[in-house]
XYZ file of C-alpha atoms in Angstrom:
348
model
C 36.875 59.421 10.884
C 34.748 57.860 13.619
C 36.760 54.647 13.400
C 40.006 56.582 13.892
C 38.553 58.363 16.918
C 37.447 55.042 18.398
C 40.910 53.527 17.940
C 42.524 56.582 19.562
C 40.082 56.383 22.469
C 40.781 52.671 22.956
C 44.530 53.296 22.958
C 44.040 56.016 25.559
C 42.082 53.580 27.749
C 44.849 50.973 27.452
C 47.511 53.512 28.476
C 45.380 54.783 31.378
C 44.679 51.231 32.506
C 48.374 50.372 32.410
C 49.211 53.443 34.483
C 46.567 52.555 37.063
C 47.924 49.012 37.327
C 51.519 50.234 37.713
C 50.604 52.548 40.616
C 51.802 50.581 43.638
C 50.250 51.020 47.072
C 53.349 50.684 49.238
C 51.271 50.654 52.400
C 49.949 47.257 51.316
C 53.324 45.707 50.532
C 53.408 41.910 50.704
C 55.069 40.309 53.717
C 57.667 38.710 51.434
C 58.602 42.025 49.785
C 58.680 43.795 53.140
C 60.961 41.166 54.688
C 63.288 41.312 51.682
C 63.524 45.117 51.867
C 64.210 45.019 55.618
C 66.784 42.217 55.473
C 69.859 44.447 55.612
C 68.357 46.275 58.598
C 67.715 42.987 60.413
C 71.284 41.884 59.751
C 72.840 45.248 60.715
C 71.752 45.273 64.386
C 73.888 48.296 65.364
C 74.116 51.812 63.960
C 75.464 55.296 64.648
C 73.233 58.340 65.118
C 74.940 61.716 64.549
C 73.304 64.862 65.953
C 74.945 67.888 64.386
C 73.647 71.376 63.547
C 73.883 75.073 64.422
C 73.246 74.167 68.074
C 76.529 72.229 68.181
C 78.594 75.423 68.369
C 76.747 76.505 71.533
C 77.486 73.343 73.482
C 74.275 73.769 75.461
C 75.069 77.317 76.645
C 73.617 80.562 75.244
C 74.656 83.899 76.735
C 75.753 82.107 79.891
C 72.470 80.201 80.249
C 72.732 76.391 80.250
C 69.043 75.699 80.915
C 67.572 72.588 79.291
C 68.441 68.907 79.135
C 68.980 68.445 75.399
C 71.480 70.797 73.725
C 69.866 70.467 70.272
C 66.662 71.927 71.804
C 68.445 75.029 73.124
C 66.436 77.444 70.966
C 63.200 76.125 72.430
C 64.543 75.506 75.932
C 65.650 79.118 76.242
C 62.935 80.672 74.076
C 65.410 82.281 71.668
C 63.578 84.265 68.939
C 64.049 82.788 65.456
C 65.645 85.901 63.961
C 68.156 86.036 66.823
C 68.925 82.316 66.678
C 69.347 82.458 62.890
C 72.418 84.690 63.339
C 74.315 81.578 64.429
C 74.600 80.796 60.732
C 77.241 83.551 60.485
C 79.561 81.877 62.995
C 78.967 78.182 62.273
C 82.324 76.969 60.980
C 83.093 73.322 61.932
C 86.307 73.077 59.911
C 87.426 69.945 61.749
C 84.414 67.877 60.673
C 85.898 64.734 59.140
C 83.362 62.397 57.540
C 85.971 59.708 56.887
C 87.026 59.724 60.534
C 83.424 59.492 61.779
C 82.547 56.635 59.443
C 85.761 54.768 60.259
C 84.892 55.146 63.948
C 81.469 53.654 63.279
C 83.016 50.737 61.394
C 85.683 50.087 64.039
C 82.926 50.084 66.653
C 81.015 47.324 64.866
C 78.281 49.594 63.509
C 76.739 48.811 60.127
C 74.751 51.961 59.337
C 74.740 55.692 60.076
C 71.999 58.334 60.324
C 72.847 62.066 60.283
C 70.516 64.896 61.354
C 70.285 66.704 58.023
C 67.543 68.995 59.409
C 66.628 69.112 63.095
C 63.803 71.150 64.662
C 65.847 74.362 64.294
C 65.286 74.125 60.519
C 68.934 74.483 59.509
C 69.976 72.206 56.624
C 73.377 70.514 56.521
C 73.235 70.495 52.725
C 72.860 73.205 50.072
C 69.099 73.024 49.552
C 67.430 74.677 46.595
C 64.443 75.480 48.808
C 65.989 77.550 51.625
C 68.847 79.923 52.388
C 69.023 78.584 55.949
C 71.642 76.010 55.038
C 75.337 75.209 54.930
C 75.845 77.214 51.720
C 75.187 80.417 53.678
C 77.696 79.756 56.450
C 81.490 80.131 56.567
C 81.467 76.457 55.448
C 80.182 77.443 52.003
C 81.674 75.146 49.376
C 81.555 72.038 51.515
C 78.712 69.522 51.590
C 78.828 67.517 54.815
C 75.976 65.255 53.746
C 77.795 64.317 50.542
C 81.027 63.791 52.457
C 79.286 61.386 54.837
C 77.434 59.600 52.036
C 80.713 59.095 50.151
C 82.571 57.909 53.259
C 79.789 55.430 54.066
C 79.873 54.043 50.542
C 83.643 53.621 50.744
C 83.483 51.772 54.069
C 80.402 49.650 53.334
C 78.197 51.460 55.860
C 74.522 52.057 54.989
C 73.770 55.795 54.863
C 70.606 57.391 56.261
C 69.231 60.869 56.891
C 67.173 62.317 59.763
C 64.532 64.937 58.965
C 62.318 66.780 61.468
C 58.652 67.363 60.686
C 58.772 70.376 63.006
C 60.604 73.464 61.695
C 61.190 76.517 63.885
C 62.610 78.626 61.057
C 60.777 78.032 57.771
C 57.812 80.247 58.697
C 54.702 78.140 58.156
C 54.657 77.095 61.836
C 54.553 79.209 64.968
C 54.933 78.824 68.712
C 51.942 79.635 70.906
C 52.976 81.498 74.048
C 53.071 79.191 77.041
C 52.715 76.002 74.978
C 56.398 75.144 74.557
C 58.426 74.881 71.364
C 57.776 71.204 70.860
C 54.104 71.661 70.003
C 54.243 74.003 67.010
C 51.032 75.226 65.416
C 50.451 75.729 61.695
C 49.526 79.143 60.314
C 46.140 79.011 58.640
C 46.386 78.166 54.951
C 50.096 77.310 55.022
C 50.122 73.569 55.661
C 50.274 72.539 51.991
C 53.124 75.002 51.445
C 55.104 73.330 54.198
C 54.284 69.768 53.103
C 55.511 70.667 49.613
C 58.668 72.129 51.179
C 59.260 68.871 53.063
C 58.664 66.739 49.994
C 61.058 68.825 47.911
C 63.808 68.558 50.510
C 63.320 64.840 51.097
C 63.494 64.352 47.337
C 66.853 66.175 47.386
C 68.146 63.858 50.120
C 67.162 60.807 48.108
C 68.217 61.972 44.648
C 71.415 63.834 45.607
C 72.702 61.529 48.322
C 70.951 58.219 47.651
C 69.750 58.053 51.258
C 68.761 54.516 52.268
C 66.866 55.538 55.417
C 64.635 58.529 56.083
C 64.444 58.921 59.860
C 61.612 61.262 60.845
C 60.957 62.998 64.149
C 58.396 65.370 65.730
C 55.320 63.430 64.612
C 53.683 64.518 67.879
C 52.470 67.913 66.588
C 48.680 68.087 66.297
C 48.616 69.482 62.766
C 50.437 66.380 61.427
C 47.939 63.528 61.070
C 48.174 59.780 60.560
C 46.863 60.251 57.021
C 49.473 62.949 56.331
C 52.155 60.479 57.375
C 50.792 57.678 55.227
C 50.675 59.977 52.201
C 54.282 61.075 52.787
C 55.338 57.438 53.215
C 53.774 56.576 49.856
C 55.441 59.572 48.180
C 58.893 58.574 49.462
C 58.533 54.922 48.476
C 57.544 56.022 44.966
C 60.799 58.003 44.772
C 62.885 55.048 45.968
C 61.023 51.760 46.533
C 63.934 50.138 48.408
C 64.241 52.884 51.043
C 63.204 52.254 54.640
C 61.338 54.826 56.738
C 60.814 54.940 60.496
C 57.355 54.967 62.040
C 57.576 58.637 63.057
C 56.652 59.553 59.489
C 53.086 59.222 60.805
C 51.960 58.752 64.430
C 54.404 56.482 66.230
C 51.886 55.118 68.738
C 49.729 53.776 65.901
C 51.935 53.450 62.825
C 54.727 50.842 62.948
C 56.066 50.820 59.359
C 58.838 50.345 58.595
C 60.194 50.111 62.144
C 59.293 51.307 65.642
C 61.567 53.762 67.468
C 61.639 53.567 71.269
C 63.829 56.422 72.522
C 66.108 56.239 75.578
C 64.516 52.903 76.491
C 63.955 49.579 74.777
C 61.307 46.899 74.612
C 61.169 44.161 77.223
C 59.775 41.475 74.956
C 59.845 40.453 71.315
C 57.129 42.022 69.145
C 55.674 41.316 65.714
C 57.232 44.372 64.039
C 60.734 45.669 63.328
C 62.146 48.135 65.846
C 65.209 50.134 66.722
C 66.046 51.657 70.117
C 67.945 54.944 69.985
C 70.081 56.072 72.921
C 72.514 58.841 73.790
C 76.074 58.043 74.896
C 75.861 60.623 77.675
C 72.631 62.508 78.416
C 72.198 64.936 75.487
C 71.877 64.206 71.773
C 73.555 67.405 70.615
C 77.005 68.369 71.966
C 76.768 69.697 75.527
C 79.915 70.959 77.237
C 78.724 70.261 80.770
C 77.330 66.794 80.087
C 79.796 64.214 81.401
C 77.252 61.515 82.272
C 78.897 58.926 80.009
C 77.734 55.325 79.718
C 80.521 52.816 80.230
C 81.516 50.477 77.386
C 80.126 47.609 79.458
C 76.713 49.299 79.757
C 76.610 49.989 76.006
C 77.619 46.410 75.201
C 74.959 44.937 77.507
C 72.273 47.198 76.009
C 73.278 46.123 72.516
C 73.109 42.434 73.424
C 69.776 42.838 75.221
C 68.205 44.844 72.367
C 69.458 42.468 69.677
C 68.306 39.478 71.712
C 64.777 40.876 71.722
C 64.769 41.403 67.967
C 65.675 45.100 67.881
C 68.443 47.273 66.453
C 70.516 49.696 68.527
C 71.103 53.231 67.172
C 73.693 54.930 69.397
C 74.325 58.666 69.210
C 77.389 60.883 69.029
C 77.248 64.695 69.068
C 80.266 66.364 67.419
C 81.272 69.708 68.931
C 81.118 73.113 67.278
C 84.404 72.529 65.466
C 83.130 69.196 64.137
C 85.204 66.993 66.443
C 83.771 63.830 67.979
C 84.119 64.123 71.782
C 87.120 62.076 72.890
C 85.098 60.152 75.478
C 82.535 59.148 72.826
C 85.236 57.688 70.597
C 86.884 55.833 73.502
C 83.632 54.179 74.564
C 82.690 53.149 71.025
C 86.125 51.688 70.285
C 86.018 49.632 73.484
C 82.589 48.251 72.543
C 83.971 47.438 69.110
C 86.800 45.450 70.732
C 84.263 43.483 72.801
C 82.289 42.642 69.677
C 85.429 41.617 67.789
C 86.495 39.324 70.654
C 83.013 37.780 70.674
C 83.322 36.899 66.965
C 86.641 35.048 67.378
């Protein structure tokens, strides 16, 4: 009897030992493995950012008020209460949204990857999430899945598909806005942080398992309640779900953490650095669709930025903001197509 118990115990130790050895610390990835995983990103050089959400239907104006630079921040810019803002879900109906058209535009423009804002700070989800009712399934668009449509279109056209996810959430309930502090710096209700982290993990898992996302592009790492260690733990969790995925540095604290790539915004680095990076820019002034924003960059300016960024070892992620009906602004498409022509001529 004792001998049997000893054998069982030894087998248990072997299994436990094997599990411990198979647990990979992705934060200590070898340089060779890291370079291999990032190769497609290095080769891609140019991608499309798509900012699209409930805010798109407002076009930067709410009840006649157009205060605020960025249209996707309109809830915070104009201090719109969450319960009032949430009513936009009843009128959000972008029937003209055409994933194939958007992805074909990206391809014709010379772009190699695409990142869509699946959940911005407003908390609204572009997919039917099991973990919230504040999503596309509870709008007049019920029955459509814009994330799936984009993922499928990208696969068809050979474009790498990625998803943006905000750490801040103005709707979910675990966070709150302190009067006078501004909507950017949310605070966490006491005892609710783990609830929200679990919520994030569940939704990110959906984005990876349902849509095979190849990039998770985080934002809003600046909030005080989100620590460097929180970011590292989330990074590890995501890499365990899909080891080949790449994650931007805003998963943790961008000033300190540089894996997998740095993300200068509305500017780019002057010199080469010893880490991967990607500069993200708007085509006009706002990320989300803004009716009054006509400050468009010329194709020549976009082309020169792309060449300068690539020459310094970076990627260029250039944004479009479809309108409330889902249409890409005509000027956006014109500029991108012209840049695509310049790139095509360069390759001949």
